[in-house]
Amino acid sequence: MKNINSYNRRSFVKLAGMAGAAALMAPNLAFEIAKKRRFEIGATFILWGYGPDNLEPALQDISSLGYHAFETFGNVIDTWEEKRGGIGPLIEKYKVPIVSAFCQTDVLDPSKLKSETEKLVRWTKLLKANGGKVIEYCAGGKRTNGFNYKDHAKYMVESMNVFAKAVADEGLVCALHPHTGTPIETEEEIYFIMNNVDTRYMKFGPDVGQIQKGGGDPLKICKDFVSLIEHVHLKDYAGGDNGYLGYSPLGEGKVKLKEILDLLEKRRKHMAGMIMFELDYDAKIKPAYTQHRAAEISRDYLVKLNYRFSEKQV
């Protein structure tokens, strides 16, 4: 399609008049155009489990429900590449591209810096080779009772700068994913890290459900760091022991999802990654829904907000 600047003034006026007439004849036209401008939504695979065996069942459902892309763990990609012929054939079979990988490195033990960096670089290269764009980065290390991030603050920042630059040097984006049970869980910890790391390399990849569960305000945090957001885990949180570690299908919890999505739409064109629906899996408690149904409920919630999906037959 020609760029609008290539039209002369008369052609532009004519074109504008045609567009206005079309809008009068078709009242839903503006609505349809608005829908096309919305994010495509992917899904992470952990609703189906956490290991290499869970990847194909996840992709089967993710594809059939029309999600546009998927995310798995760096170590899962590693296992498939080393022992199962790679994830490329799965991507081709289910027609769902990989956009991101969840990767964790230790930020509390300086003796692990070299080995953890090498591991992260390996996973980054594997993701890149399969078409991925974003490392959804999680700070690891055991969070014991009485943990105080201030006791580890200097090394946390230093190590995360190393990890993020290593990802950037491979041509991908590194986005911080705060997570309950890790050294970056609370709102205070999130603000400290994002205000002190080198944001030339470390971007932001919030999991809004994790932030809610950790006691923070995900909408406020997203607003404050919106210019750094490159990828998002869209997760709802209801609380309780429900087979989902307290999380819930989208729309059944307390996270202000619509407001967060409206905010992120303004950031969409600048993001390297995308929005990924996610719902955690708890093997100890039977949930109310099958994996397929939970993902379907979440998709249907997004459809009501005018997000579009394309069901595939594979």
Coordinates of C-alpha atoms in Angstrom, one line a residue:
M1 CA 0.0 0.0 0.0
K2 CA 1.3 3.5 -0.9
N3 CA 2.4 5.8 1.9
I4 CA -0.1 8.6 2.4
N5 CA 2.7 11.1 1.7
S6 CA 2.8 9.9 -1.9
Y7 CA -0.7 11.2 -2.6
N8 CA -1.1 14.7 -3.8
R9 CA -3.6 17.0 -2.0
R10 CA -6.5 16.3 -4.4
S11 CA -6.0 12.6 -4.1
F12 CA -5.8 12.8 -0.4
V13 CA -9.0 14.8 -0.1
K14 CA -10.7 12.3 -2.4
L15 CA -9.4 9.4 -0.3
A16 CA -10.6 11.0 2.9
G17 CA -14.0 11.5 1.5
M18 CA -14.2 7.9 0.5
A19 CA -13.2 6.8 3.9
G20 CA -15.8 9.0 5.5
A21 CA -18.5 7.6 3.2
A22 CA -17.4 4.1 4.0
A23 CA -17.7 4.8 7.7
L24 CA -21.2 6.1 7.2
M25 CA -22.2 3.0 5.2
A26 CA -20.5 0.7 7.7
P27 CA -20.8 1.9 11.3
N28 CA -18.7 -1.0 12.5
L29 CA -15.7 0.0 10.3
A30 CA -14.0 2.1 13.0
F31 CA -14.6 -0.7 15.5
E32 CA -13.0 -3.3 13.2
I33 CA -10.0 -1.0 12.6
A34 CA -9.6 -0.6 16.3
K35 CA -9.5 -4.3 16.8
K36 CA -6.8 -4.7 14.3
R37 CA -4.6 -2.3 16.2
R38 CA -4.7 -4.5 19.3
F39 CA -2.0 -6.8 20.5
E40 CA -1.7 -10.3 19.3
I41 CA -1.7 -12.5 22.4
G42 CA 0.5 -15.5 23.1
A43 CA 0.6 -18.1 25.9
T44 CA 3.3 -19.6 28.1
F45 CA 3.3 -23.4 28.4
I46 CA 3.4 -23.8 32.2
L47 CA -0.4 -24.3 32.6
W48 CA 0.4 -27.7 31.1
G49 CA 3.4 -28.4 33.3
Y50 CA 7.0 -27.4 33.6
G51 CA 9.1 -30.1 31.8
P52 CA 10.1 -31.0 28.3
D53 CA 7.2 -33.6 28.1
N54 CA 4.7 -30.8 28.6
L55 CA 5.7 -28.7 25.6
E56 CA 3.9 -30.6 22.8
P57 CA 0.5 -30.9 24.7
A58 CA 0.7 -27.2 25.5
L59 CA 1.4 -26.3 21.8
Q60 CA -1.5 -28.5 20.7
D61 CA -4.0 -26.5 22.9
I62 CA -2.3 -23.1 22.3
S63 CA -2.6 -23.6 18.6
S64 CA -6.1 -24.9 18.6
L65 CA -7.3 -22.0 20.7
G66 CA -5.7 -19.4 18.3
Y67 CA -3.0 -18.0 20.6
H68 CA -0.5 -16.3 18.4
A69 CA 2.8 -17.4 19.9
F70 CA 4.3 -19.3 22.9
E71 CA 6.9 -19.1 25.6
T72 CA 8.7 -21.9 27.3
F73 CA 11.7 -22.3 29.6
G74 CA 15.3 -21.9 28.4
N75 CA 16.2 -25.4 29.9
V76 CA 13.2 -26.9 28.0
I77 CA 14.5 -25.6 24.7
D78 CA 17.9 -26.9 25.7
T79 CA 16.6 -30.4 26.3
W80 CA 14.6 -30.5 23.0
E81 CA 17.6 -29.2 21.0
E82 CA 20.0 -31.7 22.6
K83 CA 17.9 -34.8 22.9
R84 CA 14.7 -34.5 20.9
G85 CA 15.5 -33.1 17.5
G86 CA 14.9 -29.5 18.3
I87 CA 11.7 -27.4 18.8
G88 CA 11.7 -26.4 15.1
P89 CA 9.6 -29.3 14.0
L90 CA 7.0 -28.6 16.8
I91 CA 6.8 -25.0 15.7
E92 CA 6.2 -26.1 12.1
K93 CA 3.7 -28.7 13.1
Y94 CA 1.5 -26.5 15.3
K95 CA 2.1 -23.2 13.4
V96 CA 2.8 -21.2 16.5
P97 CA 6.1 -19.3 16.7
I98 CA 8.2 -18.9 19.8
V99 CA 8.7 -15.4 21.0
S100 CA 10.3 -15.7 24.4
A101 CA 12.0 -18.0 26.9
F102 CA 11.8 -17.8 30.7
C103 CA 15.3 -18.0 32.1
Q104 CA 16.6 -17.7 35.6
T105 CA 20.1 -17.1 37.0
D106 CA 21.5 -16.8 40.5
V107 CA 21.9 -13.2 41.7
L108 CA 23.0 -14.1 45.3
D109 CA 26.1 -16.2 44.9
P110 CA 29.1 -14.5 43.2
S111 CA 30.9 -17.8 42.7
K112 CA 28.3 -18.7 40.1
L113 CA 28.6 -15.7 37.9
K114 CA 30.7 -17.2 35.2
S115 CA 28.7 -20.5 34.9
E116 CA 25.3 -18.7 35.1
T117 CA 26.3 -16.3 32.4
E118 CA 27.4 -19.1 30.1
K119 CA 24.1 -20.9 30.8
L120 CA 22.1 -17.8 30.0
V121 CA 24.1 -17.2 26.8
R122 CA 23.5 -20.8 25.6
W123 CA 19.8 -20.5 26.2
T124 CA 19.7 -17.0 24.4
K125 CA 21.5 -18.5 21.4
L126 CA 19.0 -21.4 21.2
L127 CA 16.1 -19.0 21.5
K128 CA 17.4 -16.7 18.8
A129 CA 18.1 -19.7 16.5
N130 CA 14.5 -20.6 16.7
G131 CA 13.2 -17.1 16.0
G132 CA 12.7 -15.8 19.5
K133 CA 13.2 -12.2 20.6
V134 CA 13.0 -11.9 24.4
I135 CA 14.6 -13.5 27.4
E136 CA 12.0 -13.2 30.2
Y137 CA 14.6 -12.9 32.9
C138 CA 14.0 -14.1 36.5
A139 CA 16.5 -13.4 39.3
G140 CA 17.2 -16.6 41.1
G141 CA 18.7 -17.6 44.4
K142 CA 17.2 -19.0 47.5
R143 CA 14.9 -16.6 49.3
T144 CA 15.1 -17.8 52.9
N145 CA 13.1 -16.6 55.9
G146 CA 14.2 -13.2 56.9
F147 CA 15.6 -12.4 53.4
N148 CA 16.5 -8.8 53.0
Y149 CA 17.5 -7.7 49.5
K150 CA 19.6 -4.9 51.0
D151 CA 22.1 -7.5 52.2
H152 CA 22.6 -8.5 48.6
A153 CA 21.8 -5.3 46.7
K154 CA 25.3 -4.6 45.3
Y155 CA 25.9 -8.0 43.8
M156 CA 22.3 -8.3 42.6
V157 CA 22.6 -5.2 40.5
E158 CA 26.1 -6.0 39.3
S159 CA 25.2 -9.5 38.3
M160 CA 22.0 -8.6 36.6
N161 CA 23.9 -6.0 34.6
V162 CA 26.2 -8.7 33.4
F163 CA 23.4 -11.1 32.6
A164 CA 21.4 -8.5 30.7
K165 CA 24.3 -7.2 28.7
A166 CA 25.2 -10.8 27.7
V167 CA 21.7 -11.2 26.3
A168 CA 21.9 -7.9 24.5
D169 CA 25.3 -8.8 23.0
E170 CA 23.5 -11.8 21.4
G171 CA 21.0 -9.4 19.8
L172 CA 18.0 -10.2 22.0
V173 CA 16.1 -8.3 24.7
C174 CA 16.4 -9.1 28.4
A175 CA 13.3 -8.2 30.4
L176 CA 13.1 -8.5 34.2
H177 CA 10.3 -10.7 35.5
P178 CA 9.6 -10.2 39.2
H179 CA 8.5 -13.5 40.8
T180 CA 7.3 -14.6 44.2
G181 CA 9.7 -16.6 46.2
T182 CA 12.7 -15.0 44.5
P183 CA 15.0 -12.1 45.5
I184 CA 12.8 -9.7 43.6
E185 CA 9.2 -10.3 44.8
T186 CA 7.9 -7.2 46.6
E187 CA 7.1 -3.8 45.3
E188 CA 10.0 -2.3 47.1
E189 CA 12.4 -4.8 45.6
I190 CA 11.0 -4.1 42.1
Y191 CA 11.5 -0.4 42.4
F192 CA 15.0 -0.7 43.9
I193 CA 16.2 -3.0 41.1
M194 CA 14.6 -1.1 38.2
N195 CA 15.9 2.2 39.5
N196 CA 19.4 0.9 39.9
V197 CA 20.1 -1.6 37.0
D198 CA 21.5 -0.4 33.7
T199 CA 18.3 -0.1 31.7
R200 CA 20.2 0.1 28.5
Y201 CA 20.3 -3.6 28.8
M202 CA 17.8 -4.7 31.4
K203 CA 14.3 -3.9 30.4
F204 CA 11.0 -4.8 32.2
G205 CA 8.8 -7.8 31.6
P206 CA 6.3 -7.7 34.4
D207 CA 4.1 -10.6 35.4
V208 CA 1.1 -8.8 36.7
G209 CA -0.3 -11.7 38.7
Q210 CA 3.0 -12.4 40.4
I211 CA 3.2 -8.7 41.4
Q212 CA -0.3 -8.9 42.8
K213 CA 0.4 -12.0 44.8
G214 CA 3.6 -10.4 46.1
G215 CA 1.6 -7.6 47.6
G216 CA 2.4 -5.0 44.9
D217 CA 0.2 -2.9 42.7
P218 CA 0.7 -4.1 39.2
L219 CA -1.1 -1.3 37.5
K220 CA 0.9 1.4 39.3
I221 CA 4.2 -0.5 38.6
C222 CA 3.4 -0.9 34.9
K223 CA 2.6 2.8 34.7
D224 CA 5.8 3.8 36.4
F225 CA 8.0 1.7 34.2
V226 CA 5.9 1.6 31.0
S227 CA 8.7 3.0 28.9
L228 CA 10.9 0.0 29.8
I229 CA 8.2 -2.7 29.2
E230 CA 9.2 -5.1 26.4
H231 CA 7.2 -8.2 27.3
V232 CA 4.4 -9.1 29.7
H233 CA 2.9 -12.1 31.5
L234 CA -0.8 -11.5 31.7
K235 CA -1.9 -13.4 34.8
D236 CA -4.9 -13.0 37.1
Y237 CA -4.8 -13.7 40.8
A238 CA -7.7 -14.9 43.0
G239 CA -5.9 -16.4 46.1
G240 CA -6.4 -19.7 47.8
D241 CA -5.3 -23.2 47.1
N242 CA -7.1 -23.8 43.8
G243 CA -4.7 -25.9 41.7
Y244 CA -3.2 -22.8 40.2
L245 CA -1.1 -21.6 43.1
G246 CA -3.8 -18.9 43.8
Y247 CA -3.8 -17.6 40.3
S248 CA -6.9 -18.0 38.1
P249 CA -8.1 -17.9 34.5
L250 CA -8.2 -14.3 33.2
G251 CA -11.2 -12.4 34.4
E252 CA -11.8 -14.6 37.5
G253 CA -9.3 -12.8 39.8
K254 CA -8.6 -9.4 41.2
V255 CA -5.9 -8.0 38.9
K256 CA -7.0 -4.9 37.0
L257 CA -6.4 -6.6 33.6
K258 CA -8.4 -4.2 31.4
E259 CA -6.7 -1.1 32.7
I260 CA -3.3 -2.8 32.4
L261 CA -4.1 -3.8 28.8
D262 CA -5.3 -0.3 27.9
L263 CA -2.0 1.1 29.2
L264 CA 0.1 -1.5 27.3
E265 CA -1.7 -0.8 24.0
K266 CA 0.1 2.6 24.0
R267 CA 3.4 0.8 24.3
R268 CA 2.7 -2.0 21.8
K269 CA 4.6 -0.7 18.8
H270 CA 7.7 -0.2 20.9
M271 CA 7.8 -3.7 22.5
A272 CA 10.2 -6.4 21.3
G273 CA 8.0 -9.1 22.8
M274 CA 4.3 -9.4 23.4
I275 CA 1.6 -10.1 25.9
M276 CA 1.6 -13.8 27.1
F277 CA -1.4 -15.3 28.9
E278 CA -0.1 -17.4 31.8
L279 CA -1.6 -19.5 34.5
D280 CA 0.5 -21.5 36.8
Y281 CA 0.2 -25.3 37.3
D282 CA 0.0 -26.9 40.8
A283 CA 0.5 -30.7 40.6
K284 CA -0.7 -31.2 44.2
I285 CA -4.2 -29.9 43.9
K286 CA -6.8 -30.7 41.1
P287 CA -8.0 -27.4 39.6
A288 CA -11.6 -26.6 38.5
Y289 CA -10.8 -26.8 34.8
T290 CA -8.8 -28.8 32.3
Q291 CA -5.8 -27.0 30.8
H292 CA -7.6 -26.5 27.6
R293 CA -10.7 -25.1 29.3
A294 CA -8.7 -22.7 31.5
A295 CA -6.9 -21.4 28.4
E296 CA -10.2 -21.1 26.6
I297 CA -11.8 -19.1 29.4
S298 CA -8.9 -16.8 29.3
R299 CA -9.0 -16.4 25.6
D300 CA -12.7 -15.7 25.7
Y301 CA -12.2 -13.0 28.3
L302 CA -9.7 -11.3 25.9
V303 CA -12.1 -11.7 23.0
K304 CA -14.7 -9.7 25.0
L305 CA -12.0 -6.9 25.1
N306 CA -11.8 -7.1 21.3
Y307 CA -8.6 -9.1 21.0
R308 CA -8.6 -11.5 18.1
F309 CA -7.6 -15.1 17.8
S310 CA -7.3 -17.4 14.9
E311 CA -8.1 -21.1 15.6
K312 CA -6.0 -23.5 13.6
Q313 CA -6.6 -27.1 12.5
V314 CA -3.5 -29.2 13.0

